[in-house]
Amino acid sequence: MKKGTWKKHHKWFGLLFCFFILLFSLSGIILNHRTLVSQIDISRKYLPSLFEYKKWNNNFLRGTISLQKDTNTVFIYGSAGIFKSDKRATFFKEFNKGFPQGVDNRNIQAMAETPSLELFAAAQFTLYQYNSTRGWMIAPNSPNERLTDIITHQDSLILATRSHLYVSLPPYQSFEKIEIQKPKGYNAKVTLFRTVWLLHSGELFGIVGKVFMDLLAVVLIILSVTGILYWCLPKYIKRLKQKGVKPQQSVRLLKGSLNWHNIIGRYTIILTLFVSFTGWCLRPPILIPLAKNKVSPLPGTILQSDNPWNDKLRAIRFDTHKKEWLLSTSEGFYSLKDLKSTPQKLGKVPPVSVMGVNVLEKDSLNQWIVGSFSGLFTWNRDTEEIVDYFTGEIPSSTSGAPFGKRAISGFSKDFKGKECIVEYENGSNFAEMPNEFGVLPMSLWNVALEVHTGRIYTLLGSGTLVFISFAGLIVFWVLISGYIVRKKKK
């Protein structure tokens, strides 16, 4: 192409897309520092209506627990915290006293009650224990890892993190760490998707990597702002001259903006192209092949671990019929005779989305109910029969799509005469949700995630699924065209 064409592409694509580049950059910095912003919330009334809670959707109801002593009490838990109800779902009352400020600190993954009536709640990063006087308190000596599940078995409290299991016995003041054995045929490879994900955030190299990527985000912000100034200032300077005003300061700002735009853009071109390329890979359609292919972990990174289950555990249950443990992981389902035995991978299992299992419960016929964003299925482990919960049909594949026809996010069998199956977008009609719950806050971190993934642009409809792919290509083109324009000037 001619130089003039490259210049037009850089100018107009850059101007039209600089707003999105600024949002990508700012949201990326926030995503890299979740703890620092965990106490900051945004009311859902300021967000697109799709993000309001309706009919218990958007992970409001992830699950429930019915108390042993007060059998009429049911606690609902999920992304908004914990809410008290009864067996007939006639009322709903907040039960979040004691949690730290910020909804991100009360995003509950699971709850459990011990035989001695101790009540525990596993938030994403903290295990809480209920105190009748002070409310929820951090459980003593609990692990400092990302939590995924908590259950009881006899008098034991079993806590699952993304990488380990922990067992606590009465009086539940300490936890024994259990590193699960390597399964047969284990290799240390990790998904290409996770590798690219951690490269994009910088987390692959720990805090140093994250700060480095933050600096690249600042670079993109500077390039966007200086580009806007270079476009706006000539018109402003012209108006000042027409009014007889000397525009020395504006001229200096114009020259400085162009100088910084050119220097920073030229010396960071490889790095900024890398950021846009890796971000482009993390959404459909590239996401799917990345999730299905594995590579060896890069040496010296957080992916290199002696733990074969590093960041792979999702849920754990005890199968009373089989008298063995059932472990749900990002690698599939495994059975264990005891928590220290070698896991055995199960062959014929229900489809589960790459986002992980959301429902893992037994029904009255001793079958497992397995739900994820791929759908809801019943699973008879004796006959290995798997059928769609809604249609009774046999699924065509055990490899779950990221989103099925029904994206299941929650389930409960604790309400009398009410089937409670919650879809992520459509929710559930098991009971009417109080109107005031609709605009309960979303954490700033989650808002940043919706911005960074493009889901915030709800006007695009289903186009949000490919927005990042489109945006990544545009940013890539803006960077390339800018570099070529400068190179030709030289």
PDB file of C-alpha atoms in Angstrom, residues 163-309:
ATOM      1  CA  SER A 163      -4.371 -27.474  43.772  1.00  0.00           C
ATOM      2  CA  HIS A 164      -4.734 -29.406  47.041  1.00  0.00           C
ATOM      3  CA  LEU A 165      -7.120 -31.063  49.448  1.00  0.00           C
ATOM      4  CA  TYR A 166      -7.200 -30.157  53.136  1.00  0.00           C
ATOM      5  CA  VAL A 167      -8.754 -32.189  55.942  1.00  0.00           C
ATOM      6  CA  SER A 168      -9.777 -30.846  59.341  1.00  0.00           C
ATOM      7  CA  LEU A 169     -11.028 -32.828  62.336  1.00  0.00           C
ATOM      8  CA  PRO A 170     -12.916 -31.614  65.432  1.00  0.00           C
ATOM      9  CA  PRO A 171     -12.582 -28.954  66.801  1.00  0.00           C
ATOM     10  CA  TYR A 172     -11.629 -27.742  63.278  1.00  0.00           C
ATOM     11  CA  GLN A 173      -8.774 -25.519  64.350  1.00  0.00           C
ATOM     12  CA  SER A 174      -6.190 -26.801  61.865  1.00  0.00           C
ATOM     13  CA  PHE A 175      -5.979 -28.386  58.414  1.00  0.00           C
ATOM     14  CA  GLU A 176      -3.869 -31.246  57.126  1.00  0.00           C
ATOM     15  CA  LYS A 177      -2.644 -30.640  53.591  1.00  0.00           C
ATOM     16  CA  ILE A 178      -3.058 -33.575  51.223  1.00  0.00           C
ATOM     17  CA  GLU A 179      -1.205 -33.715  47.928  1.00  0.00           C
ATOM     18  CA  ILE A 180      -3.082 -36.108  45.694  1.00  0.00           C
ATOM     19  CA  GLN A 181      -1.018 -38.817  44.019  1.00  0.00           C
ATOM     20  CA  LYS A 182      -0.141 -38.750  40.342  1.00  0.00           C
ATOM     21  CA  PRO A 183      -2.697 -40.597  38.207  1.00  0.00           C
ATOM     22  CA  LYS A 184      -1.630 -43.428  35.935  1.00  0.00           C
ATOM     23  CA  GLY A 185      -0.159 -42.152  32.668  1.00  0.00           C
ATOM     24  CA  TYR A 186       0.369 -38.651  34.043  1.00  0.00           C
ATOM     25  CA  ASN A 187       2.394 -36.143  32.063  1.00  0.00           C
ATOM     26  CA  ALA A 188       3.205 -32.616  33.138  1.00  0.00           C
ATOM     27  CA  LYS A 189       1.763 -30.869  30.090  1.00  0.00           C
ATOM     28  CA  VAL A 190      -0.649 -27.958  30.491  1.00  0.00           C
ATOM     29  CA  THR A 191      -3.252 -26.540  28.132  1.00  0.00           C
ATOM     30  CA  LEU A 192      -2.042 -24.048  25.579  1.00  0.00           C
ATOM     31  CA  PHE A 193      -4.972 -21.839  26.588  1.00  0.00           C
ATOM     32  CA  ARG A 194      -3.725 -21.520  30.165  1.00  0.00           C
ATOM     33  CA  THR A 195      -0.190 -20.808  28.962  1.00  0.00           C
ATOM     34  CA  VAL A 196      -1.362 -17.999  26.674  1.00  0.00           C
ATOM     35  CA  TRP A 197      -3.730 -16.688  29.383  1.00  0.00           C
ATOM     36  CA  LEU A 198      -0.900 -16.358  31.891  1.00  0.00           C
ATOM     37  CA  LEU A 199       1.386 -14.851  29.249  1.00  0.00           C
ATOM     38  CA  HIS A 200      -1.213 -12.196  28.471  1.00  0.00           C
ATOM     39  CA  SER A 201      -1.611 -11.191  32.125  1.00  0.00           C
ATOM     40  CA  GLY A 202       2.079 -11.613  32.955  1.00  0.00           C
ATOM     41  CA  GLU A 203       1.178 -13.909  35.855  1.00  0.00           C
ATOM     42  CA  LEU A 204       3.225 -16.666  34.229  1.00  0.00           C
ATOM     43  CA  PHE A 205       6.279 -14.941  35.733  1.00  0.00           C
ATOM     44  CA  GLY A 206       4.695 -13.977  39.053  1.00  0.00           C
ATOM     45  CA  ILE A 207       4.353 -10.430  40.344  1.00  0.00           C
ATOM     46  CA  VAL A 208       7.272  -9.225  38.187  1.00  0.00           C
ATOM     47  CA  GLY A 209       5.465 -10.402  35.072  1.00  0.00           C
ATOM     48  CA  LYS A 210       2.206  -8.749  36.122  1.00  0.00           C
ATOM     49  CA  VAL A 211       3.892  -5.403  36.793  1.00  0.00           C
ATOM     50  CA  PHE A 212       5.635  -5.635  33.416  1.00  0.00           C
ATOM     51  CA  MET A 213       2.298  -6.160  31.656  1.00  0.00           C
ATOM     52  CA  ASP A 214       0.846  -3.263  33.667  1.00  0.00           C
ATOM     53  CA  LEU A 215       3.594  -1.068  32.216  1.00  0.00           C
ATOM     54  CA  LEU A 216       2.685  -2.226  28.714  1.00  0.00           C
ATOM     55  CA  ALA A 217      -0.923  -1.268  29.463  1.00  0.00           C
ATOM     56  CA  VAL A 218       0.336   2.191  30.458  1.00  0.00           C
ATOM     57  CA  VAL A 219       2.243   2.323  27.153  1.00  0.00           C
ATOM     58  CA  LEU A 220      -0.989   1.655  25.238  1.00  0.00           C
ATOM     59  CA  ILE A 221      -2.751   4.357  27.272  1.00  0.00           C
ATOM     60  CA  ILE A 222       0.010   6.864  26.428  1.00  0.00           C
ATOM     61  CA  LEU A 223      -0.112   5.937  22.735  1.00  0.00           C
ATOM     62  CA  SER A 224      -3.893   6.410  22.716  1.00  0.00           C
ATOM     63  CA  VAL A 225      -3.849   9.760  24.537  1.00  0.00           C
ATOM     64  CA  THR A 226      -0.965  11.209  22.496  1.00  0.00           C
ATOM     65  CA  GLY A 227      -2.661  10.024  19.304  1.00  0.00           C
ATOM     66  CA  ILE A 228      -5.876  11.810  20.272  1.00  0.00           C
ATOM     67  CA  LEU A 229      -3.923  14.985  21.120  1.00  0.00           C
ATOM     68  CA  TYR A 230      -2.097  14.883  17.791  1.00  0.00           C
ATOM     69  CA  TRP A 231      -5.453  14.755  16.025  1.00  0.00           C
ATOM     70  CA  CYS A 232      -7.235  17.397  18.138  1.00  0.00           C
ATOM     71  CA  LEU A 233      -4.544  20.029  18.740  1.00  0.00           C
ATOM     72  CA  PRO A 234      -4.007  21.290  15.152  1.00  0.00           C
ATOM     73  CA  LYS A 235      -7.672  22.275  14.946  1.00  0.00           C
ATOM     74  CA  TYR A 236      -7.480  23.922  18.372  1.00  0.00           C
ATOM     75  CA  ILE A 237      -4.295  25.799  17.440  1.00  0.00           C
ATOM     76  CA  LYS A 238      -5.929  27.042  14.239  1.00  0.00           C
ATOM     77  CA  ARG A 239      -8.879  28.436  16.211  1.00  0.00           C
ATOM     78  CA  LEU A 240      -6.523  30.191  18.646  1.00  0.00           C
ATOM     79  CA  LYS A 241      -4.677  31.860  15.770  1.00  0.00           C
ATOM     80  CA  GLN A 242      -7.966  33.014  14.263  1.00  0.00           C
ATOM     81  CA  LYS A 243      -8.778  34.674  17.590  1.00  0.00           C
ATOM     82  CA  GLY A 244      -5.365  36.358  17.679  1.00  0.00           C
ATOM     83  CA  VAL A 245      -4.124  34.236  20.595  1.00  0.00           C
ATOM     84  CA  LYS A 246      -0.547  32.946  20.544  1.00  0.00           C
ATOM     85  CA  PRO A 247      -0.690  29.123  20.827  1.00  0.00           C
ATOM     86  CA  GLN A 248       2.860  28.465  22.067  1.00  0.00           C
ATOM     87  CA  GLN A 249       1.828  26.059  24.835  1.00  0.00           C
ATOM     88  CA  SER A 250      -0.477  24.119  22.539  1.00  0.00           C
ATOM     89  CA  VAL A 251       2.238  23.918  19.875  1.00  0.00           C
ATOM     90  CA  ARG A 252       4.702  22.572  22.439  1.00  0.00           C
ATOM     91  CA  LEU A 253       2.126  20.025  23.592  1.00  0.00           C
ATOM     92  CA  LEU A 254       1.509  19.004  19.976  1.00  0.00           C
ATOM     93  CA  LYS A 255       5.203  18.508  19.264  1.00  0.00           C
ATOM     94  CA  GLY A 256       5.725  16.672  22.550  1.00  0.00           C
ATOM     95  CA  SER A 257       2.748  14.383  21.939  1.00  0.00           C
ATOM     96  CA  LEU A 258       3.982  13.471  18.463  1.00  0.00           C
ATOM     97  CA  ASN A 259       7.516  12.916  19.732  1.00  0.00           C
ATOM     98  CA  TRP A 260       6.425  10.631  22.593  1.00  0.00           C
ATOM     99  CA  HIS A 261       3.925   8.824  20.355  1.00  0.00           C
ATOM    100  CA  ASN A 262       6.642   8.024  17.813  1.00  0.00           C
ATOM    101  CA  ILE A 263       9.414   7.105  20.249  1.00  0.00           C
ATOM    102  CA  ILE A 264       7.308   4.925  22.562  1.00  0.00           C
ATOM    103  CA  GLY A 265       5.469   3.301  19.673  1.00  0.00           C
ATOM    104  CA  ARG A 266       8.674   2.458  17.812  1.00  0.00           C
ATOM    105  CA  TYR A 267      10.575   0.970  20.749  1.00  0.00           C
ATOM    106  CA  THR A 268       7.676  -1.048  22.166  1.00  0.00           C
ATOM    107  CA  ILE A 269       6.203  -2.347  18.910  1.00  0.00           C
ATOM    108  CA  ILE A 270       7.148  -5.999  19.488  1.00  0.00           C
ATOM    109  CA  LEU A 271       5.753  -5.970  23.032  1.00  0.00           C
ATOM    110  CA  THR A 272       2.496  -4.209  22.165  1.00  0.00           C
ATOM    111  CA  LEU A 273       1.951  -6.579  19.231  1.00  0.00           C
ATOM    112  CA  PHE A 274       2.516  -9.458  21.656  1.00  0.00           C
ATOM    113  CA  VAL A 275      -0.141  -8.099  24.042  1.00  0.00           C
ATOM    114  CA  SER A 276      -2.730  -7.689  21.298  1.00  0.00           C
ATOM    115  CA  PHE A 277      -1.966 -11.099  19.780  1.00  0.00           C
ATOM    116  CA  THR A 278      -2.241 -13.041  23.060  1.00  0.00           C
ATOM    117  CA  GLY A 279      -5.444 -11.200  23.976  1.00  0.00           C
ATOM    118  CA  TRP A 280      -6.880 -12.026  20.556  1.00  0.00           C
ATOM    119  CA  CYS A 281      -6.219 -15.719  21.201  1.00  0.00           C
ATOM    120  CA  LEU A 282      -8.226 -15.897  24.430  1.00  0.00           C
ATOM    121  CA  ARG A 283     -11.728 -15.661  22.981  1.00  0.00           C
ATOM    122  CA  PRO A 284     -13.607 -17.723  20.407  1.00  0.00           C
ATOM    123  CA  PRO A 285     -12.848 -19.005  17.887  1.00  0.00           C
ATOM    124  CA  ILE A 286      -9.158 -19.388  18.842  1.00  0.00           C
ATOM    125  CA  LEU A 287      -9.987 -20.256  22.476  1.00  0.00           C
ATOM    126  CA  ILE A 288     -11.370 -23.709  21.656  1.00  0.00           C
ATOM    127  CA  PRO A 289      -8.301 -25.202  19.916  1.00  0.00           C
ATOM    128  CA  LEU A 290      -6.068 -23.659  22.579  1.00  0.00           C
ATOM    129  CA  ALA A 291      -8.111 -25.358  25.313  1.00  0.00           C
ATOM    130  CA  LYS A 292      -7.869 -28.738  23.577  1.00  0.00           C
ATOM    131  CA  ASN A 293      -4.113 -28.767  23.002  1.00  0.00           C
ATOM    132  CA  LYS A 294      -1.361 -29.185  25.564  1.00  0.00           C
ATOM    133  CA  VAL A 295       2.274 -28.145  25.769  1.00  0.00           C
ATOM    134  CA  SER A 296       5.101 -28.618  28.250  1.00  0.00           C
ATOM    135  CA  PRO A 297       5.170 -25.901  30.931  1.00  0.00           C
ATOM    136  CA  LEU A 298       7.718 -23.162  30.364  1.00  0.00           C
ATOM    137  CA  PRO A 299      10.719 -23.639  32.714  1.00  0.00           C
ATOM    138  CA  GLY A 300      10.937 -21.186  35.594  1.00  0.00           C
ATOM    139  CA  THR A 301       7.274 -20.173  35.430  1.00  0.00           C
ATOM    140  CA  ILE A 302       4.369 -20.766  37.811  1.00  0.00           C
ATOM    141  CA  LEU A 303       3.155 -23.539  35.502  1.00  0.00           C
ATOM    142  CA  GLN A 304       6.195 -25.631  36.351  1.00  0.00           C
ATOM    143  CA  SER A 305       5.133 -27.506  39.474  1.00  0.00           C
ATOM    144  CA  ASP A 306       5.863 -30.790  41.224  1.00  0.00           C
ATOM    145  CA  ASN A 307       2.162 -30.999  42.042  1.00  0.00           C
ATOM    146  CA  PRO A 308       0.380 -32.976  39.281  1.00  0.00           C
ATOM    147  CA  TRP A 309      -2.906 -31.288  40.266  1.00  0.00           C
TER     148      TRP A 309
END
